[in-house]
Amino acid sequence: MFRARHLLGIEPLAPAEITAILDLAETYVDLNRRTVKHSNALEGMTQINMFFENSTRTQSSFELAGKRLGADVMNMSMQTSSVKKGETLIDTALTLNAMHPDLLVVRHPQSGAVDLLAQKVNCAVLNAGDGRHEHPTQALLDALTIRRTKGRLHRLTVAICGDIAHSRVARSNLILLVKMENRVRLVGPATLMPSGVGELGCEVYEDMREGLKGADVVMMLRLQKERMDGGFIPSEREYYHRWGLDAEKLALAHPDAIVMHPGPMNRGVEIDGTIADDINRSVIQDQVEMGVAVRMACMDLLARNLRAQRGAMASQAFEV
Ligand code: NCD
């Protein structure tokens, strides 16, 4: 069902492919809850993680996922690599490529950098977040979390709130949720709303109270200050007052609404700490758990495709 060579974004995926990834991830949720968590899906394969941006959850989750599937996992330390000596991304990639990795997991501050790299290497590439473009495994883990807690992944009203303009998480989630036939509302200050989002099949709200009314899922985002080059908000205090998720605003959503956040969270800026910790509303820790399972599923499927391609190439060579 999922035949692609790389996982670079949600954009090229068909709904059936998304469902196939989530279904396989379910089996890994079960495996991860056992005492012995090993599978041999990536046995003998080499996975290299290249993170050109800081990461806690995504990097550790990809590392665990690879190890649980039996791969040899190497974390490149980009702070101490030759990138600091001026080597280009492509040269670094070609150097690593010569070591025959099977899976490359890449996070990069520039939108499109991971796609470019994928064209230069002969292994499978997974995008772990490129600039403000895409973060496909985050959207997939969010989808799995929603499907498990709400019992479905269609005909839900999802409010994605905060710094939409700088967020690859918002972009990948929007694309996925619209593909799966949900109603998506983007909520935030006009200064943090990218132009032309209306065309992506969603509704846009500046008033958070309006945007949250009747929502089944409330997804909060961090202010991505590292991607801002000027004053986008009046002050953090004012921002919290208007767009921070507190009990009073959450009361406007559906009584069973769940609260999500990809992390890292800034308590008291975009979300009240009590809500984030409320196990009856917040599924933030479930998102982290689903992250490992979803990444295992994605890497398992890419490894199957890689084996099939290499097998096909080998038999062609044999015929000649
Ligand atoms: C997000 C990211 O890096 O895009 N975090 C994550 O992957 N869990 C969101 C963020 O940095 O705010």
Short mmCIF file of C-alpha atoms and ligand atoms in Angstrom, two decimals:
data_model
loop_
_atom_site.label_atom_id
_atom_site.label_comp_id
_atom_site.label_asym_id
_atom_site.label_seq_id
_atom_site.Cartn_x
_atom_site.Cartn_y
_atom_site.Cartn_z
CA MET A 1 0.00 0.00 0.00
CA PHE A 2 2.73 2.50 0.97
CA ARG A 3 5.24 2.19 -1.88
CA ALA A 4 7.27 5.39 -1.53
CA ARG A 5 11.05 5.45 -1.27
CA HIS A 6 11.17 8.34 1.21
CA LEU A 7 8.89 9.96 3.76
CA LEU A 8 9.36 13.66 3.08
CA GLY A 9 5.91 15.02 3.86
CA ILE A 10 2.20 14.32 4.25
CA GLU A 11 1.40 16.11 1.00
CA PRO A 12 2.15 13.17 -1.36
CA LEU A 13 0.35 10.56 0.81
CA ALA A 14 -3.04 9.12 -0.13
CA PRO A 15 -5.60 8.59 2.68
CA ALA A 16 -5.20 4.81 2.31
CA GLU A 17 -1.44 5.13 2.83
CA ILE A 18 -2.00 7.17 6.00
CA THR A 19 -4.39 4.50 7.27
CA ALA A 20 -1.90 1.74 6.45
CA ILE A 21 0.86 3.48 8.43
CA LEU A 22 -1.46 4.01 11.43
CA ASP A 23 -2.68 0.40 11.33
CA LEU A 24 0.87 -0.93 11.41
CA ALA A 25 1.74 1.55 14.18
CA GLU A 26 -1.02 -0.01 16.32
CA THR A 27 0.92 -3.27 16.38
CA TYR A 28 4.00 -1.39 17.56
CA VAL A 29 2.02 0.31 20.35
CA ASP A 30 1.36 -3.19 21.69
CA LEU A 31 4.97 -4.29 21.24
CA ASN A 32 6.26 -1.18 23.06
CA ARG A 33 4.11 -1.99 26.09
CA ARG A 34 5.74 -5.41 26.53
CA THR A 35 8.83 -6.07 28.59
CA VAL A 36 10.70 -7.36 25.56
CA LYS A 37 10.27 -4.72 22.84
CA HIS A 38 12.36 -6.13 20.02
CA SER A 39 11.41 -6.88 16.44
CA ASN A 40 13.79 -7.70 13.60
CA ALA A 41 12.22 -5.48 10.91
CA LEU A 42 15.44 -3.47 10.47
CA GLU A 43 17.91 -6.20 11.40
CA GLY A 44 21.30 -5.64 9.79
CA MET A 45 20.32 -2.17 8.57
CA THR A 46 22.05 1.10 9.44
CA GLN A 47 20.09 4.18 10.49
CA ILE A 48 21.78 7.58 10.77
CA ASN A 49 20.08 10.46 12.56
CA MET A 50 21.23 13.91 11.41
CA PHE A 51 19.68 16.69 13.47
CA PHE A 52 20.78 20.18 12.41
CA GLU A 53 18.31 21.68 14.92
CA ASN A 54 17.70 20.98 18.59
CA SER A 55 15.34 18.17 19.44
CA THR A 56 14.39 16.14 22.50
CA ARG A 57 11.32 14.10 21.63
CA THR A 58 11.81 13.52 17.92
CA GLN A 59 15.44 12.50 18.03
CA SER A 60 15.14 10.20 21.05
CA SER A 61 12.00 8.69 19.61
CA PHE A 62 13.64 7.92 16.24
CA GLU A 63 16.64 6.46 18.06
CA LEU A 64 14.50 4.17 20.22
CA ALA A 65 12.35 3.21 17.25
CA GLY A 66 15.39 2.13 15.23
CA LYS A 67 16.91 0.21 18.13
CA ARG A 68 13.67 -1.62 18.89
CA LEU A 69 13.51 -2.68 15.23
CA GLY A 70 17.04 -4.06 15.40
CA ALA A 71 18.91 -1.43 13.32
CA ASP A 72 22.39 -0.12 14.07
CA VAL A 73 21.62 3.48 14.96
CA MET A 74 24.11 6.32 14.83
CA ASN A 75 23.36 9.83 16.03
CA MET A 76 25.51 12.34 14.18
CA SER A 77 26.42 15.19 16.46
CA MET A 78 25.94 18.13 14.12
CA GLN A 79 27.41 20.58 16.64
CA THR A 80 30.81 18.90 16.36
CA SER A 81 30.62 17.75 12.71
CA SER A 82 32.37 19.29 9.70
CA VAL A 83 29.23 21.36 9.07
CA LYS A 84 30.78 23.74 11.56
CA LYS A 85 33.84 23.93 9.29
CA GLY A 86 31.71 25.07 6.35
CA GLU A 87 30.87 21.77 4.69
CA THR A 88 27.64 21.96 2.69
CA LEU A 89 24.62 19.83 3.51
CA ILE A 90 25.06 17.92 0.26
CA ASP A 91 28.73 17.16 0.92
CA THR A 92 27.88 15.90 4.40
CA ALA A 93 25.13 13.77 2.91
CA LEU A 94 27.38 12.32 0.22
CA THR A 95 30.02 11.46 2.82
CA LEU A 96 27.46 9.61 4.91
CA ASN A 97 25.99 8.00 1.80
CA ALA A 98 29.35 6.42 1.06
CA MET A 99 29.09 4.56 4.38
CA HIS A 100 25.99 2.75 3.05
CA PRO A 101 23.27 3.76 5.49
CA ASP A 102 19.82 2.32 4.80
CA LEU A 103 17.78 5.02 6.54
CA LEU A 104 18.66 8.68 7.04
CA VAL A 105 16.56 10.69 9.49
CA VAL A 106 17.07 14.42 8.93
CA ARG A 107 15.98 17.60 10.67
CA HIS A 108 17.06 20.89 9.13
CA PRO A 109 16.18 24.57 9.72
CA GLN A 110 15.63 25.23 6.00
CA SER A 111 12.36 24.33 4.28
CA GLY A 112 13.08 21.98 1.37
CA ALA A 113 16.57 20.96 2.57
CA VAL A 114 15.50 17.37 3.31
CA ASP A 115 13.91 16.94 -0.16
CA LEU A 116 17.13 18.15 -1.75
CA LEU A 117 19.20 15.74 0.28
CA ALA A 118 16.90 12.84 -0.62
CA GLN A 119 17.73 13.37 -4.29
CA LYS A 120 21.45 12.86 -3.62
CA VAL A 121 21.51 9.61 -1.64
CA ASN A 122 20.52 6.01 -2.36
CA CYS A 123 18.92 5.18 0.97
CA ALA A 124 15.49 5.98 2.39
CA VAL A 125 15.17 9.49 3.85
CA LEU A 126 12.74 10.47 6.61
CA ASN A 127 11.98 14.13 7.19
CA ALA A 128 12.11 14.86 10.93
CA GLY A 129 11.14 18.51 10.33
CA ASP A 130 12.40 20.98 7.70
CA GLY A 131 12.02 24.67 8.52
CA ARG A 132 8.38 25.66 8.43
CA HIS A 133 7.57 23.14 5.69
CA GLU A 134 6.66 19.63 6.96
CA HIS A 135 7.04 17.31 9.95
CA PRO A 136 5.26 14.19 8.67
CA THR A 137 5.88 11.81 11.58
CA GLN A 138 4.48 14.41 14.01
CA ALA A 139 1.24 14.66 12.02
CA LEU A 140 1.02 10.85 11.85
CA LEU A 141 1.57 10.43 15.59
CA ASP A 142 -1.03 13.11 16.24
CA ALA A 143 -3.43 11.29 13.91
CA LEU A 144 -2.87 8.01 15.75
CA THR A 145 -3.44 9.73 19.11
CA ILE A 146 -6.70 11.27 17.83
CA ARG A 147 -7.90 8.01 16.25
CA ARG A 148 -7.30 6.08 19.48
CA THR A 149 -8.89 8.61 21.83
CA LYS A 150 -11.81 9.70 19.61
CA GLY A 151 -12.37 6.29 17.99
CA ARG A 152 -12.15 7.78 14.47
CA LEU A 153 -10.11 10.09 12.29
CA HIS A 154 -12.83 11.70 10.17
CA ARG A 155 -15.66 14.20 10.68
CA LEU A 156 -13.99 15.78 13.71
CA THR A 157 -13.57 19.49 14.34
CA VAL A 158 -9.93 20.20 15.09
CA ALA A 159 -8.73 23.64 16.25
CA ILE A 160 -5.00 24.20 15.65
CA CYS A 161 -4.06 27.23 17.74
CA GLY A 162 -1.13 29.62 18.00
CA ASP A 163 1.85 30.32 15.80
CA ILE A 164 0.60 28.76 12.58
CA ALA A 165 2.87 30.77 10.28
CA HIS A 166 6.13 29.31 11.57
CA SER A 167 4.91 25.81 12.35
CA ARG A 168 5.67 22.74 10.25
CA VAL A 169 3.56 20.79 12.76
CA ALA A 170 0.51 22.92 11.90
CA ARG A 171 1.15 22.54 8.17
CA SER A 172 1.54 18.75 8.19
CA ASN A 173 -1.42 18.32 10.53
CA LEU A 174 -3.63 20.57 8.42
CA ILE A 175 -2.82 18.63 5.25
CA LEU A 176 -3.39 15.26 6.94
CA LEU A 177 -6.61 16.20 8.71
CA VAL A 178 -8.16 17.73 5.58
CA LYS A 179 -7.20 14.63 3.55
CA MET A 180 -8.98 12.48 6.15
CA GLU A 181 -12.13 14.66 5.88
CA ASN A 182 -12.06 16.59 9.12
CA ARG A 183 -13.01 20.23 9.71
CA VAL A 184 -9.87 22.16 10.52
CA ARG A 185 -9.87 25.59 12.15
CA LEU A 186 -6.69 27.63 12.38
CA VAL A 187 -6.79 29.96 15.37
CA GLY A 188 -4.29 32.71 16.15
CA PRO A 189 -3.28 36.34 15.71
CA ALA A 190 -3.36 37.62 12.12
CA THR A 191 0.39 38.28 12.33
CA LEU A 192 1.00 34.54 12.89
CA MET A 193 -1.37 33.33 10.15
CA PRO A 194 0.30 32.55 6.80
CA SER A 195 -1.28 34.19 3.76
CA GLY A 196 -3.44 32.01 1.54
CA VAL A 197 -4.30 29.40 4.18
CA GLY A 198 -7.98 29.79 3.38
CA GLU A 199 -7.31 27.92 0.12
CA LEU A 200 -6.11 24.85 2.02
CA GLY A 201 -9.64 23.87 2.98
CA CYS A 202 -9.76 25.24 6.53
CA GLU A 203 -11.44 28.04 8.47
CA VAL A 204 -9.43 30.86 10.02
CA TYR A 205 -10.25 32.52 13.37
CA GLU A 206 -8.52 35.36 15.15
CA ASP A 207 -10.91 35.17 18.11
CA MET A 208 -9.90 32.04 20.05
CA ARG A 209 -13.24 31.79 21.85
CA GLU A 210 -15.04 31.54 18.50
CA GLY A 211 -12.46 29.12 17.13
CA LEU A 212 -12.78 26.73 20.07
CA LYS A 213 -16.59 26.51 20.09
CA GLY A 214 -17.62 22.86 19.85
CA ALA A 215 -14.12 21.65 18.87
CA ASP A 216 -13.38 17.94 19.42
CA VAL A 217 -9.63 18.42 19.42
CA VAL A 218 -7.63 21.45 20.60
CA MET A 219 -4.05 21.41 19.35
CA MET A 220 -1.77 24.05 20.88
CA LEU A 221 1.50 25.26 19.35
CA ARG A 222 4.58 26.96 20.73
CA LEU A 223 5.61 30.45 19.60
CA GLN A 224 8.51 29.53 17.28
CA LYS A 225 10.68 32.47 18.30
CA GLU A 226 13.73 31.05 16.53
CA ARG A 227 11.91 31.54 13.22
CA MET A 228 10.62 35.06 13.98
CA ASP A 229 12.55 38.06 12.78
CA GLY A 230 10.65 40.84 14.49
CA GLY A 231 7.70 41.59 16.76
CA PHE A 232 4.82 39.28 15.92
CA ILE A 233 3.01 39.56 19.26
CA PRO A 234 2.40 42.52 21.59
CA SER A 235 3.80 40.73 24.69
CA GLU A 236 3.71 37.19 26.11
CA ARG A 237 1.28 38.35 28.79
CA GLU A 238 -1.11 39.79 26.25
CA TYR A 239 -0.65 36.70 24.04
CA TYR A 240 -1.59 34.39 26.91
CA HIS A 241 -4.63 36.48 27.67
CA ARG A 242 -5.94 36.27 24.10
CA TRP A 243 -4.57 32.98 22.72
CA GLY A 244 -3.34 30.99 25.72
CA LEU A 245 -5.40 27.89 26.52
CA ASP A 246 -6.94 28.25 29.99
CA ALA A 247 -9.91 26.55 31.65
CA GLU A 248 -12.31 29.32 30.69
CA LYS A 249 -11.53 29.12 26.97
CA LEU A 250 -11.39 25.30 26.97
CA ALA A 251 -14.91 25.24 28.44
CA LEU A 252 -16.16 26.49 25.05
CA ALA A 253 -14.91 23.38 23.25
CA HIS A 254 -16.87 20.09 23.17
CA PRO A 255 -17.17 18.65 26.73
CA ASP A 256 -15.08 15.63 25.62
CA ALA A 257 -12.49 17.69 23.76
CA ILE A 258 -8.90 16.52 24.05
CA VAL A 259 -5.91 18.84 24.39
CA MET A 260 -2.75 18.21 22.37
CA HIS A 261 0.69 19.81 22.16
CA PRO A 262 3.69 18.56 20.16
CA GLY A 263 6.15 19.91 22.74
CA PRO A 264 8.27 21.60 23.83
CA MET A 265 5.65 23.52 25.85
CA ASN A 266 5.95 27.01 27.21
CA ARG A 267 3.65 26.89 30.24
CA GLY A 268 1.92 30.18 30.87
CA VAL A 269 2.56 31.39 27.30
CA GLU A 270 0.38 29.21 25.03
CA ILE A 271 -1.05 26.85 27.65
CA ASP A 272 -1.94 26.83 31.33
CA GLY A 273 0.19 24.21 33.12
CA THR A 274 -2.82 22.75 34.95
CA ILE A 275 -4.55 21.91 31.67
CA ALA A 276 -1.40 20.37 30.23
CA ASP A 277 -1.19 18.09 33.29
CA ASP A 278 -4.90 17.22 33.45
CA ILE A 279 -5.01 13.53 32.55
CA ASN A 280 -8.72 13.76 31.77
CA ARG A 281 -8.17 16.31 29.00
CA SER A 282 -4.54 16.32 27.96
CA VAL A 283 -3.14 13.57 25.70
CA ILE A 284 0.33 15.12 25.52
CA GLN A 285 2.06 12.08 27.03
CA ASP A 286 0.07 9.75 24.72
CA GLN A 287 1.45 11.73 21.79
CA VAL A 288 4.98 10.94 22.96
CA GLU A 289 4.11 7.25 23.29
CA MET A 290 2.50 7.15 19.83
CA GLY A 291 5.59 8.88 18.42
CA VAL A 292 7.80 5.83 18.94
CA ALA A 293 5.20 3.44 17.45
CA VAL A 294 4.53 5.63 14.41
CA ARG A 295 8.24 6.03 13.68
CA MET A 296 8.70 2.27 13.95
CA ALA A 297 5.88 1.77 11.43
CA CYS A 298 7.28 4.36 9.00
CA MET A 299 10.79 2.90 9.12
CA ASP A 300 9.50 -0.67 8.82
CA LEU A 301 7.51 0.23 5.67
CA LEU A 302 10.40 2.18 4.11
CA ALA A 303 12.76 -0.73 4.83
CA ARG A 304 10.36 -3.15 3.10
CA ASN A 305 10.27 -0.85 0.05
CA LEU A 306 14.05 -0.55 0.07
CA ARG A 307 14.45 -4.34 0.13
CA ALA A 308 11.94 -4.72 -2.69
CA GLN A 309 13.73 -2.10 -4.85
CA ARG A 310 17.14 -3.60 -4.21
CA GLY A 311 15.78 -7.07 -4.90
CA ALA A 312 14.29 -5.87 -8.20
CA MET A 313 17.58 -4.19 -9.18
CA ALA A 314 19.57 -7.30 -8.32
CA SER A 315 17.35 -9.59 -10.39
CA GLN A 316 17.49 -7.16 -13.35
CA ALA A 317 21.28 -7.20 -13.20
CA PHE A 318 21.16 -11.00 -13.10
CA GLU A 319 18.98 -11.17 -16.22
CA VAL A 320 21.51 -9.04 -18.15
C1 NCD B 1 8.04 20.61 17.05
C2 NCD B 1 9.07 20.87 15.99
O1 NCD B 1 10.27 20.74 16.21
O2 NCD B 1 8.64 21.21 14.91
N1 NCD B 1 8.45 19.79 18.08
C3 NCD B 1 8.50 18.44 17.91
O3 NCD B 1 8.96 17.92 16.93
N2 NCD B 1 7.97 17.71 18.89
C4 NCD B 1 7.37 21.83 17.51
C5 NCD B 1 8.18 22.90 18.17
O4 NCD B 1 9.40 22.94 18.08
O5 NCD B 1 7.53 23.78 18.75
#
